[in-house]
Tab-separated table of C-alpha atoms in Angstrom:
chain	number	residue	atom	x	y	z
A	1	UNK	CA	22.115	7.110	-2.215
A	2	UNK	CA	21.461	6.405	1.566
A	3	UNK	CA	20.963	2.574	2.459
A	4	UNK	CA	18.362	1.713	4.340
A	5	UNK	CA	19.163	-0.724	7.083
A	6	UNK	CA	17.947	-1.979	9.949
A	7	UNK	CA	20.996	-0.506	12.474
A	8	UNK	CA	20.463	2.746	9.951
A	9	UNK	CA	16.603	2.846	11.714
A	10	UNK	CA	17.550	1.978	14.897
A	11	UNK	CA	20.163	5.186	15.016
A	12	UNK	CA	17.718	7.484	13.392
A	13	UNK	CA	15.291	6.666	15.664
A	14	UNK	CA	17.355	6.955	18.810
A	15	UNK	CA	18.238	10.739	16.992
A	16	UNK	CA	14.767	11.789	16.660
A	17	UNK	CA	14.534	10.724	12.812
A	18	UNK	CA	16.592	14.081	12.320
A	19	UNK	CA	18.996	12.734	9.751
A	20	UNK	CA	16.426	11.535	6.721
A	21	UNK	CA	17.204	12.710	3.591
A	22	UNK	CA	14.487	12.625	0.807
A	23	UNK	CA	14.282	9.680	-1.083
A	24	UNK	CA	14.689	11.572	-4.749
A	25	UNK	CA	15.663	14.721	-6.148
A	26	UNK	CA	12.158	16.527	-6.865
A	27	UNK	CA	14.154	17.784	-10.075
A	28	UNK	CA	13.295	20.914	-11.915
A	29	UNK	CA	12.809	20.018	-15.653
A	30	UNK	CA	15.669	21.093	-18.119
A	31	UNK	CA	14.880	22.782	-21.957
A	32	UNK	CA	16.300	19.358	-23.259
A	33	UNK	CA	16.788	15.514	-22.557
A	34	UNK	CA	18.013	12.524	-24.245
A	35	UNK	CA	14.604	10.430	-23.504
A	36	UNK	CA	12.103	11.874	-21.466
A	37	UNK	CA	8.918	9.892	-19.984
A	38	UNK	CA	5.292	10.850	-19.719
A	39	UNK	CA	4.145	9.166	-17.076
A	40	UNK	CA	5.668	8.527	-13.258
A	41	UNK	CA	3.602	5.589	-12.378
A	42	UNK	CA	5.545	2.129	-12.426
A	43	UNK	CA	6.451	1.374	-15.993
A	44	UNK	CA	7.524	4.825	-16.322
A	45	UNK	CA	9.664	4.606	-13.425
A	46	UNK	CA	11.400	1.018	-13.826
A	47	UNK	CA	12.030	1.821	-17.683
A	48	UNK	CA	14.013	4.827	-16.079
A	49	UNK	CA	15.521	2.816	-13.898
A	50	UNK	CA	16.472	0.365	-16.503
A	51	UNK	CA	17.704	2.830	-19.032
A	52	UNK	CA	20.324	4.169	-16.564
A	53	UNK	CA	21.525	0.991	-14.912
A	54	UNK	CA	21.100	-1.299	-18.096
A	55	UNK	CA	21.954	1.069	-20.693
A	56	UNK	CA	23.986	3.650	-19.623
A	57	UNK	CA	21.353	6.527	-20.325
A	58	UNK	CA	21.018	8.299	-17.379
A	59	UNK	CA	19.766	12.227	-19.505
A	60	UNK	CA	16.062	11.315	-18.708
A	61	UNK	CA	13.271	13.011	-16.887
A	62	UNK	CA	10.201	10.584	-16.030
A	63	UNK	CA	7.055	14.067	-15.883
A	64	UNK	CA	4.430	12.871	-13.859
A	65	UNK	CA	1.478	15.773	-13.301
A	66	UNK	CA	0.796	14.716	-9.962
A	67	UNK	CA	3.054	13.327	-7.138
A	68	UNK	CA	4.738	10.022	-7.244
A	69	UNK	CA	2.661	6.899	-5.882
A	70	UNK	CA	-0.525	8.931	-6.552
A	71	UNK	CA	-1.502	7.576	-9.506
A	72	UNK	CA	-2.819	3.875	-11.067
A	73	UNK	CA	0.432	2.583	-9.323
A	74	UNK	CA	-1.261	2.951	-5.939
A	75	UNK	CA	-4.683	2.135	-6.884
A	76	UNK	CA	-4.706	-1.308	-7.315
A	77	UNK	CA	-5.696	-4.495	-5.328
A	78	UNK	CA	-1.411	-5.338	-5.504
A	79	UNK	CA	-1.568	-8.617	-6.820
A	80	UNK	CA	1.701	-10.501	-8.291
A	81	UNK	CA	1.520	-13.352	-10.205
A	82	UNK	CA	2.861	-15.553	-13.535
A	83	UNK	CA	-0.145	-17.542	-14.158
A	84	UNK	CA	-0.879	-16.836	-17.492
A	85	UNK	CA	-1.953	-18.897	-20.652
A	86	UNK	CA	0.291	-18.527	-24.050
A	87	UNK	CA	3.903	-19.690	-23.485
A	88	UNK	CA	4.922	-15.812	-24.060
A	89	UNK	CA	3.170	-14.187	-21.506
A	90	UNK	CA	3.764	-17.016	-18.896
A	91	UNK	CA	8.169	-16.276	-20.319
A	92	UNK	CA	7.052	-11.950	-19.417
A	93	UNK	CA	5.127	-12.559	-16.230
A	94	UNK	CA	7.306	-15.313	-14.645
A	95	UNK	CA	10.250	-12.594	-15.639
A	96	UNK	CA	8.343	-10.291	-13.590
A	97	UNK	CA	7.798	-12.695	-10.488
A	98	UNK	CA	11.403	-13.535	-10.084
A	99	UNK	CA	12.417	-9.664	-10.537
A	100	UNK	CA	9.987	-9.201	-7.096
A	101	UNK	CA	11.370	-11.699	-5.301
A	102	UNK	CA	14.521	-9.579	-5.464
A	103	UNK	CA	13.227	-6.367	-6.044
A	104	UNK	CA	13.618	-5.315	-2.218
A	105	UNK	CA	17.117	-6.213	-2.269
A	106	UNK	CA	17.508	-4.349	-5.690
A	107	UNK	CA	16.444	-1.178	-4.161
A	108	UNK	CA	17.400	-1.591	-1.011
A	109	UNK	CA	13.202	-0.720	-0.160
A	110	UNK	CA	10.736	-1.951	1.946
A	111	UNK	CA	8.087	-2.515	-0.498
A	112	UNK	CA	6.473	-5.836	1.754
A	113	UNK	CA	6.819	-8.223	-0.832
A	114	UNK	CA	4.415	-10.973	0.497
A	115	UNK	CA	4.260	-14.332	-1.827
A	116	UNK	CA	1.726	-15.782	0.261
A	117	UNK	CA	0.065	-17.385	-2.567
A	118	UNK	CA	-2.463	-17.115	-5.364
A	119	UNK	CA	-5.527	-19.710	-5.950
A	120	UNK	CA	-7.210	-19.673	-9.125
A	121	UNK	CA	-10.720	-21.505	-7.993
A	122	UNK	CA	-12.786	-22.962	-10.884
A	123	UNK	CA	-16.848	-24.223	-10.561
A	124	UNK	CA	-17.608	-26.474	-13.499
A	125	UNK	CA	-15.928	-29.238	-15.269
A	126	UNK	CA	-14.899	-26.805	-18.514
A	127	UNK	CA	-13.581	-24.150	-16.201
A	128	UNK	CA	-11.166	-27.152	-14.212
A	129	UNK	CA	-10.011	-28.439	-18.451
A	130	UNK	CA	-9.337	-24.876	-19.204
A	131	UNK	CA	-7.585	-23.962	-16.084
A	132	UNK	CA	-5.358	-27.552	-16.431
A	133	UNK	CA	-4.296	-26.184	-19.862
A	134	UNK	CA	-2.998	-23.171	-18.216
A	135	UNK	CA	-1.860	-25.439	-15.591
A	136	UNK	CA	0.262	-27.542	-17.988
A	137	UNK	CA	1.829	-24.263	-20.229
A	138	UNK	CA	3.136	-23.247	-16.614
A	139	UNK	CA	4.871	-26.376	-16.121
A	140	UNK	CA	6.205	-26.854	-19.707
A	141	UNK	CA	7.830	-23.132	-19.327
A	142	UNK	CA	9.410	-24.446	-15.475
A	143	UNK	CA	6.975	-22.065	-13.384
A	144	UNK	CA	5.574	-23.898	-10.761
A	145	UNK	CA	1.425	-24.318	-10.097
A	146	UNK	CA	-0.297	-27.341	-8.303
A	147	UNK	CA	-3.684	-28.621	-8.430
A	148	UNK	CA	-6.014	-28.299	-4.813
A	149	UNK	CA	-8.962	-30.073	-4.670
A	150	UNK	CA	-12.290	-28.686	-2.752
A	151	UNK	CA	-11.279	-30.003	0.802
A	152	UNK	CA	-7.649	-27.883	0.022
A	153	UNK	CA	-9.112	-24.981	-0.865
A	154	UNK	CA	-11.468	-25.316	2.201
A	155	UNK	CA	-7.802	-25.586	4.290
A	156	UNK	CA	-6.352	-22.503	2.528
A	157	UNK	CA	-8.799	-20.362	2.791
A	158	UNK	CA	-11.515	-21.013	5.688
A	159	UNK	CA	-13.651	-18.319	5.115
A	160	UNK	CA	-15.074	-19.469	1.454
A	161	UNK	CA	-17.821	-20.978	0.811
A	162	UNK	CA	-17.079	-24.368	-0.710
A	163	UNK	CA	-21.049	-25.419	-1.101
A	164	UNK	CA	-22.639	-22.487	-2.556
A	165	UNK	CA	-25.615	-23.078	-4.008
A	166	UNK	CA	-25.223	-21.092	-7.284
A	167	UNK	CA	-21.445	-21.848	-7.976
A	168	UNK	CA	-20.444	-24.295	-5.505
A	169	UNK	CA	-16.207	-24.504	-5.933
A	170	UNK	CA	-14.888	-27.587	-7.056
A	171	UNK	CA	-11.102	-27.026	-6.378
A	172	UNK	CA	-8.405	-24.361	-7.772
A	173	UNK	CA	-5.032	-24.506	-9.038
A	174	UNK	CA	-2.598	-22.657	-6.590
A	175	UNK	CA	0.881	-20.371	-7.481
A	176	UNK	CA	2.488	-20.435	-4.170
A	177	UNK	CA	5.145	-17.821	-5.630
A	178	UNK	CA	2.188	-15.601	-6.016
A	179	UNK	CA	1.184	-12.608	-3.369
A	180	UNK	CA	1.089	-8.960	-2.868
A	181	UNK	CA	3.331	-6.106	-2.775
A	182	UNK	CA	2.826	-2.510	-1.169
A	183	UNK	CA	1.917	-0.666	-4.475
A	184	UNK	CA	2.872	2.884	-3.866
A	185	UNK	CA	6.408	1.239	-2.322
A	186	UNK	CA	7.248	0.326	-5.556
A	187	UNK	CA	6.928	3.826	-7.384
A	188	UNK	CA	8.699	4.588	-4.055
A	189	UNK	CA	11.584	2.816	-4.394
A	190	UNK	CA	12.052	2.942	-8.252
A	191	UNK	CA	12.191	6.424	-8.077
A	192	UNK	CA	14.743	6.430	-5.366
A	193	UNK	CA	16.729	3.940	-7.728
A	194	UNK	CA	16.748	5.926	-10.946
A	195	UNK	CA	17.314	9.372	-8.893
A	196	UNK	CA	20.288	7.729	-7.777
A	197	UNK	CA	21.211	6.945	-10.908
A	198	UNK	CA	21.083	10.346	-12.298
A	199	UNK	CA	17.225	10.484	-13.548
A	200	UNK	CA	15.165	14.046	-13.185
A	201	UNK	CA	11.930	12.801	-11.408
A	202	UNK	CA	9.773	15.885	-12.710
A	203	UNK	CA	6.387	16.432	-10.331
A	204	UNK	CA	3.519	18.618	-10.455
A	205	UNK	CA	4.163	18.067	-14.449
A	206	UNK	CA	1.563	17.466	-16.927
A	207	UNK	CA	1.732	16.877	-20.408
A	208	UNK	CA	-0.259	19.528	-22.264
A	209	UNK	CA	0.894	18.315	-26.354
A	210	UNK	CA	3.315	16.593	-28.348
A	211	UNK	CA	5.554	18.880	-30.688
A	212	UNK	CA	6.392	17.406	-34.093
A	213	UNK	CA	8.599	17.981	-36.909
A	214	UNK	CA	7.101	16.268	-40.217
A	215	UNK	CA	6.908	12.355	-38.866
A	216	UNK	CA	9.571	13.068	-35.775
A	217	UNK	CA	8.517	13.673	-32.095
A	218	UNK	CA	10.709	16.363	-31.330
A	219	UNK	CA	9.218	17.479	-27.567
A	220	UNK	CA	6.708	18.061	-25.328
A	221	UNK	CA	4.501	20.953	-24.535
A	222	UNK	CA	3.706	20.743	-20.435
A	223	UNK	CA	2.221	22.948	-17.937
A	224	UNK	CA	6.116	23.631	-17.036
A	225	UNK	CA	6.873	24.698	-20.246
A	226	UNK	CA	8.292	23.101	-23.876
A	227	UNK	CA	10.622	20.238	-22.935
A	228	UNK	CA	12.765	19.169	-26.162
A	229	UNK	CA	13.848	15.249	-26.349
A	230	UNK	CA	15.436	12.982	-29.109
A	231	UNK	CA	13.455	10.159	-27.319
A	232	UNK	CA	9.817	10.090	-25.944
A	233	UNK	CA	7.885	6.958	-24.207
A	234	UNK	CA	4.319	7.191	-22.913
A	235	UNK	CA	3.604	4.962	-19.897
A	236	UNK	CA	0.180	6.627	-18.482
A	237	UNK	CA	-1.738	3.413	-17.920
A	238	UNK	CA	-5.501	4.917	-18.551
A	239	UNK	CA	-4.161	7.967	-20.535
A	240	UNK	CA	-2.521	6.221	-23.317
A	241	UNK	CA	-4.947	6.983	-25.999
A	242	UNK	CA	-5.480	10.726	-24.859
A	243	UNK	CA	-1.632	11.414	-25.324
A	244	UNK	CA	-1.555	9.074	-28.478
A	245	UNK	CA	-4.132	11.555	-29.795
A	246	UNK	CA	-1.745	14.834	-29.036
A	247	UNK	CA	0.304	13.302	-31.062
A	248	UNK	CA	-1.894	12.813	-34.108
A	249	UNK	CA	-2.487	9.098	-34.260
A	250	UNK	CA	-4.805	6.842	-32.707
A	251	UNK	CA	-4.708	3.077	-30.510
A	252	UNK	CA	-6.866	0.237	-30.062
A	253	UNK	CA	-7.674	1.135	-26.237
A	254	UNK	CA	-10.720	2.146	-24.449
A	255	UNK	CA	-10.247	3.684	-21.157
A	256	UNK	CA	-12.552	1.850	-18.018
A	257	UNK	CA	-12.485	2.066	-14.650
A	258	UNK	CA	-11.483	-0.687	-12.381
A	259	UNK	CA	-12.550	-0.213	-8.621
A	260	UNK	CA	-11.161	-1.297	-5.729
A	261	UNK	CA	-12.240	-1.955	-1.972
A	262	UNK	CA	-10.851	-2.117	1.526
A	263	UNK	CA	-12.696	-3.670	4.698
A	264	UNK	CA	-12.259	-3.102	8.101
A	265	UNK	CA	-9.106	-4.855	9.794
A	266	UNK	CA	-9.734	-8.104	11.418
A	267	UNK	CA	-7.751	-10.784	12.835
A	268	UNK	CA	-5.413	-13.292	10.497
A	269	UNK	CA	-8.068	-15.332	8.244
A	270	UNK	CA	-7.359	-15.022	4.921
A	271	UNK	CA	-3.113	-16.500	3.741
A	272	UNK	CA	-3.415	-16.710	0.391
A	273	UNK	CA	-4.757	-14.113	-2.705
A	274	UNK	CA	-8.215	-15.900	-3.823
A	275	UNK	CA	-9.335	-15.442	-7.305
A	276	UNK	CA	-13.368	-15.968	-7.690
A	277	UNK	CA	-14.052	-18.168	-11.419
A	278	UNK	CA	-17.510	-17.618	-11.417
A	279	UNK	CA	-17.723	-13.875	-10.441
A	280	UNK	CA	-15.048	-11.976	-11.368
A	281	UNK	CA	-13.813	-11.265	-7.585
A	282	UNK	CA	-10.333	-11.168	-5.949
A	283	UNK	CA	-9.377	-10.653	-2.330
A	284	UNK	CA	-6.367	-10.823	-0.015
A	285	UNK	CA	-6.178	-9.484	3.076
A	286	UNK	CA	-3.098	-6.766	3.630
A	287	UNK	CA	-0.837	-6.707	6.732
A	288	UNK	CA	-2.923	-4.492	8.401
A	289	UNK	CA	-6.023	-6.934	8.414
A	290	UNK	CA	-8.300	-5.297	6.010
A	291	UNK	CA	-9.226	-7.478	3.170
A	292	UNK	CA	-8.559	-6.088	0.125
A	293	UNK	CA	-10.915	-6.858	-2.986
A	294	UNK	CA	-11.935	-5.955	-6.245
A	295	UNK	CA	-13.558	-7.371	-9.545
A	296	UNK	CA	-14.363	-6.496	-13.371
A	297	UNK	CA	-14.275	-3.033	-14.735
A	298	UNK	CA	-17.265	-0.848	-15.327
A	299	UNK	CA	-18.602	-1.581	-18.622
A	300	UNK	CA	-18.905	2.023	-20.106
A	301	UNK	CA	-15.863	4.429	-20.742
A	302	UNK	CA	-14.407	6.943	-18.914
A	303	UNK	CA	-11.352	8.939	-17.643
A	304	UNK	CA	-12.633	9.828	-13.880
A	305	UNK	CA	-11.032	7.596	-11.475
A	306	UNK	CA	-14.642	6.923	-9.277
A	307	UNK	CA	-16.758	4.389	-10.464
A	308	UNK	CA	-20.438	3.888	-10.235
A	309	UNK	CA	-23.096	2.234	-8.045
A	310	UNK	CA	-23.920	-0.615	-9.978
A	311	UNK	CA	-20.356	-2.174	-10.164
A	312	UNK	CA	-19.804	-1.686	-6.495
A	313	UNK	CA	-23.218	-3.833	-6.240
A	314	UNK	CA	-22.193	-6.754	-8.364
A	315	UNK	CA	-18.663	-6.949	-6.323
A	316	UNK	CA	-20.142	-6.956	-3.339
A	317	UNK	CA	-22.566	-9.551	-4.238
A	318	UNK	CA	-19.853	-11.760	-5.893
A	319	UNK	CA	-17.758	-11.058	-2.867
A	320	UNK	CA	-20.452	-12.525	-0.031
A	321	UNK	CA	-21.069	-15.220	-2.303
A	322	UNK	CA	-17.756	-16.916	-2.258
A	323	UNK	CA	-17.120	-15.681	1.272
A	324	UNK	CA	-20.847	-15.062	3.227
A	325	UNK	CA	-18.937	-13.612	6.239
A	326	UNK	CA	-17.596	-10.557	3.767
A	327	UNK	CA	-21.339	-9.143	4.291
A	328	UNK	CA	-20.522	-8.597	8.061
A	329	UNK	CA	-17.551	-6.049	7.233
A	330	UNK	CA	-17.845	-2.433	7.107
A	331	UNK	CA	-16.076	-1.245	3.855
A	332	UNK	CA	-13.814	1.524	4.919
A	333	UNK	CA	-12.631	2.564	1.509
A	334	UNK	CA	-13.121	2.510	-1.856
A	335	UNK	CA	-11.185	4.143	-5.285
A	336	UNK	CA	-10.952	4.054	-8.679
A	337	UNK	CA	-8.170	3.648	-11.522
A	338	UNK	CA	-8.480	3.992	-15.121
A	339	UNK	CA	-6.991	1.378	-17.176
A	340	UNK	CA	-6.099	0.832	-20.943
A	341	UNK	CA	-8.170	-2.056	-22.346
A	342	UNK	CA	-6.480	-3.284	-25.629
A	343	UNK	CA	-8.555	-5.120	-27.908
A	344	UNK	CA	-7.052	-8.343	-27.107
A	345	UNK	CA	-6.746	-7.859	-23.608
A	346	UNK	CA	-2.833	-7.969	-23.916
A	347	UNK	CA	-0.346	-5.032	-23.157
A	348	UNK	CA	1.442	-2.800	-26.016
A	349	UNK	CA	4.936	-2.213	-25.864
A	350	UNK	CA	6.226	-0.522	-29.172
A	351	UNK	CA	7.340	1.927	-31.352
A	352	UNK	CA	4.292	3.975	-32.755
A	353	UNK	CA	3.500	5.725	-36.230
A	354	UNK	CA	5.462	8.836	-35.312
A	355	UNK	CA	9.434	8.393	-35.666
A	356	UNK	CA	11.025	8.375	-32.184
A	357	UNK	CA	7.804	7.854	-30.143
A	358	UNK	CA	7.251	4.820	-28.081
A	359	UNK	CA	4.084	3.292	-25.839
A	360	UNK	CA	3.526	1.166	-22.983
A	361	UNK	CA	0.352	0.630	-22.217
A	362	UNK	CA	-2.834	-1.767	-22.921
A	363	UNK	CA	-2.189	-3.312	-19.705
A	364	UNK	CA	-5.915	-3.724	-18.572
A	365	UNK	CA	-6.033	-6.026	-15.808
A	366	UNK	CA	-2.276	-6.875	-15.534
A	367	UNK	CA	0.077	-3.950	-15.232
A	368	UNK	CA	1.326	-4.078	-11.428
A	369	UNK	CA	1.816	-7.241	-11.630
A	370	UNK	CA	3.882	-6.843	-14.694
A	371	UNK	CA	6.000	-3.748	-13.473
A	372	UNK	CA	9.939	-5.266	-13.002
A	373	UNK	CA	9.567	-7.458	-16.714
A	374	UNK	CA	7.448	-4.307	-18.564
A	375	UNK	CA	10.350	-1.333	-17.119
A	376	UNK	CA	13.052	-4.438	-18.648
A	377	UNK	CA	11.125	-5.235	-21.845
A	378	UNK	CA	10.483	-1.353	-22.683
A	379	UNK	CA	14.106	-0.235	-21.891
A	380	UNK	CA	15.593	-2.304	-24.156
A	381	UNK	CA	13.025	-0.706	-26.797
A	382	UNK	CA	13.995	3.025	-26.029
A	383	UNK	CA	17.705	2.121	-25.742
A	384	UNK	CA	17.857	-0.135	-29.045
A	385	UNK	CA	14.924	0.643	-31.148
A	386	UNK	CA	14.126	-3.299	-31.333
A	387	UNK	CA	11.760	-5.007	-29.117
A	388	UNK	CA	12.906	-7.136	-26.047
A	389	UNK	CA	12.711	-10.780	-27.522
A	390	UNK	CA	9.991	-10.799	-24.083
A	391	UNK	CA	7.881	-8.831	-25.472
A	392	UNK	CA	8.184	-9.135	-29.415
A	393	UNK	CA	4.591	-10.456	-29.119
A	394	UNK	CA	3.185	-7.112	-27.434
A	395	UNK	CA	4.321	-5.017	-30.609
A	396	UNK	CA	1.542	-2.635	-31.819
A	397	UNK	CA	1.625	-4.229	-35.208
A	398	UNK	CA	-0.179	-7.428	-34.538
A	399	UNK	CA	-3.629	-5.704	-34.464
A	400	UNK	CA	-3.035	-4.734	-38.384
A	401	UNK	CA	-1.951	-7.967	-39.344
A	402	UNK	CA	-4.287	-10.257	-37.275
A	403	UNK	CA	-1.595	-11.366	-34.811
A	404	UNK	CA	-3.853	-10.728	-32.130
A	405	UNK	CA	-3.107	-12.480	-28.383
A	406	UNK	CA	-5.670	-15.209	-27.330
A	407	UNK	CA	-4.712	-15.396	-23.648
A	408	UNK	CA	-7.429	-16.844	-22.093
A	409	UNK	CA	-8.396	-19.755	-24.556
A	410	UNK	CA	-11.621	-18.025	-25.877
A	411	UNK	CA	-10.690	-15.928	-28.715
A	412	UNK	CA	-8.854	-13.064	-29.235
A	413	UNK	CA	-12.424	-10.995	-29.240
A	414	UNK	CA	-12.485	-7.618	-27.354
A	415	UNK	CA	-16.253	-9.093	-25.732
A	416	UNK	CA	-14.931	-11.989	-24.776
A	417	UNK	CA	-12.513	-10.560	-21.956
């Protein structure tokens, strides 16, 4: 593999960028691998990644059906962050954070790894208790988090609006390790990694069926033709239950879609990622000055990465309520990913009904974020057959025998997320 360097750019350039090389082998698929992976999005790509470096397995092809980066990888508002509620997921996400924080140096990438901050704002008195709790499981599990009252949050971020009349802010609770990340330079520079390490990264690839023998994956059936493998993950994000059903059993996922929105650049103004309590909004602004926003999923279910009217309306109105000066921006782009909503609003990573067939997915709101710790976690599953003692609690099990996850402190009810 190439490094990338900075005296490496400065030569290409003064040679006309003549002596590039492309990042990965765009691999033809062979009749037969040792694991192969439906999917080319993140997960897909760091569990290849982490099969070959980790364990040694380096006979796997990662099919994606469109081009690399194209997919839910890229469409996403790039949030990273390890502020989460049960000690377990703050242990997985925290993995995660620390994995960015070296993940350029990993892959010797550019992927703009930014921690400029997350703040968590909250509007009443039960929101602040519940947030505190949250707060405190951070701290008892050494992940750091700090408490910023309304004048603080004024300071951070100028532009919202503290006195609101409907849901005035009261203060937040700030993860300075938090921030952004290019998204599509992260599919980017896994994929460079794993080619590296031997990995067949298989575009222009879809997944068409799932062969089996008796209870025993045995291959795939893909617009390339039958691909045989003793080992088979799904990582599809939004497509988890339509490949789970080629297979002949079912999950507890619906598929939404999440939007996402990009302004018009501006100058500096926003240094942190801002999280909206009372309205379901997020925003950052990226290094090219747009800001960069989104907010809940629309409510019914659906496979077409668009989304419809009425969402857009309710994020923009949550988004000019917390910052009024939002309303003066043309929005230059929107788009759409699907995403697999689990029934506890928690992630699966696990072996499924059928012998030799794994799945990770569920990730609803939180699978960028989760990429280095999920593509660790899931490796170790493929490789071993036993769960990752990170992510024991994600097994597909617990929904059978009522081990359901209550992240957020109001029951583990699919309604209530």
């Amino acid at each position: 593999m190439d490094l990338y360097s900075g005296w490496r750019l400065a030569k290409e350039a003064l040679g006309g960028h003549l002596g590039w090389k492309p990042a990965w082998r765009d691999a033809a698929p062979k009749a037969q691998y040792q694991v192969v992976i439906v999917g080319g999005g993140g997960h897909g790509l760091a569990t290849a990644y982490r099969l070959a470096k980790e364990y040694g397995v380096t006979d796997v092809a990662v099919l994606e059906k469109g081009a690399i980066g194209l997919g839910n990888v890229g469409r996403n508002t790039t949030i990273i962050r390890s502020n989460y509620f049960s000690s377990e997921n703050v242990r997985f996400y925290e993995t995660s954070l620390k994995l960015w924080e070296r993940f350029e140096q990993e892959m010797n990438f550019n992927a703009m790894v930014s921690q400029r901050g997350t703040i968590n704002l909250y509007h009443t008195d039960g929101q602040r208790d519940l947030f505190a709790r949250r707060a405190n499981t951070m701290r008892l599990e050494g992940v750091d988090v700090e408490h910023v009252d309304k004048a603080g949050v004024k300071m951070l971020a100028p532009l919202v609006d503290v006195e609101n009349g409907r849901y005035p802010v009261l203060g937040g609770f700030l993860q300075k390790r938090g921030g952004t990340v290019r998204h599509d330079a992260v599919a980017w520079g896994y994929a460079r990694a794993a080619s590296a390490r031997g990995v067949d990264i298989v575009q222009q690839c879809e997944v068409t069926g799932v062969r089996r023998e008796g209870a025993r994956a045995v291959g795939v059936e893909t617009t390339r033709g039958f691909i045989a493998a003793d080992k088979i993950l799904f990582a599809v994000a939004g497509h988890s239950s339509r490949l789970a059903a080629m297979a002949g059993f079912r999950l507890p996922i619906e598929t939404h879609v999440l939007q996402a929105f990009v302004t018009e650049s501006i100058k500096p103004t926003l240094d942190c990622v801002v999280t909206y309590g009372a309205g379901h909004f997020y925003v950052s602004q990226s290094d090219k000055g747009g800001l960069v926003f989104g907010g809940a999923i629309d409510g019914c279910n659906t496979y077409a990465q668009r989304g419809g009217f009425t969402m857009q309306e309710e994020v923009m109105a949550a988004g000019a309520t917390l910052m009024p000066a939002l309303s003066r921006l043309r929005v230059l782009r929107q788009w759409g990913g699907v995403m697999d909503m689990s029934m506890d609003g928690n992630p699966i990573i696990s072996r499924t009904p059928v012998e030799n067939l794994f799945v990770n997915g569920g990730w609803c709101y939180g699978g960028f974020k989760a990429i280095p710790a999920g593509g660790v976690v899931t490796a170790h599953l493929v490789a071993t057959g036993k769960p990752h003692p990170l992510g024991a609690h994600f097994g597909l099990d617990r929904f059978r025998e009522g081990r359901t996850i209550d992240e957020r402190g109001v029951g583990p009810s699919p309604w209530a997320h």
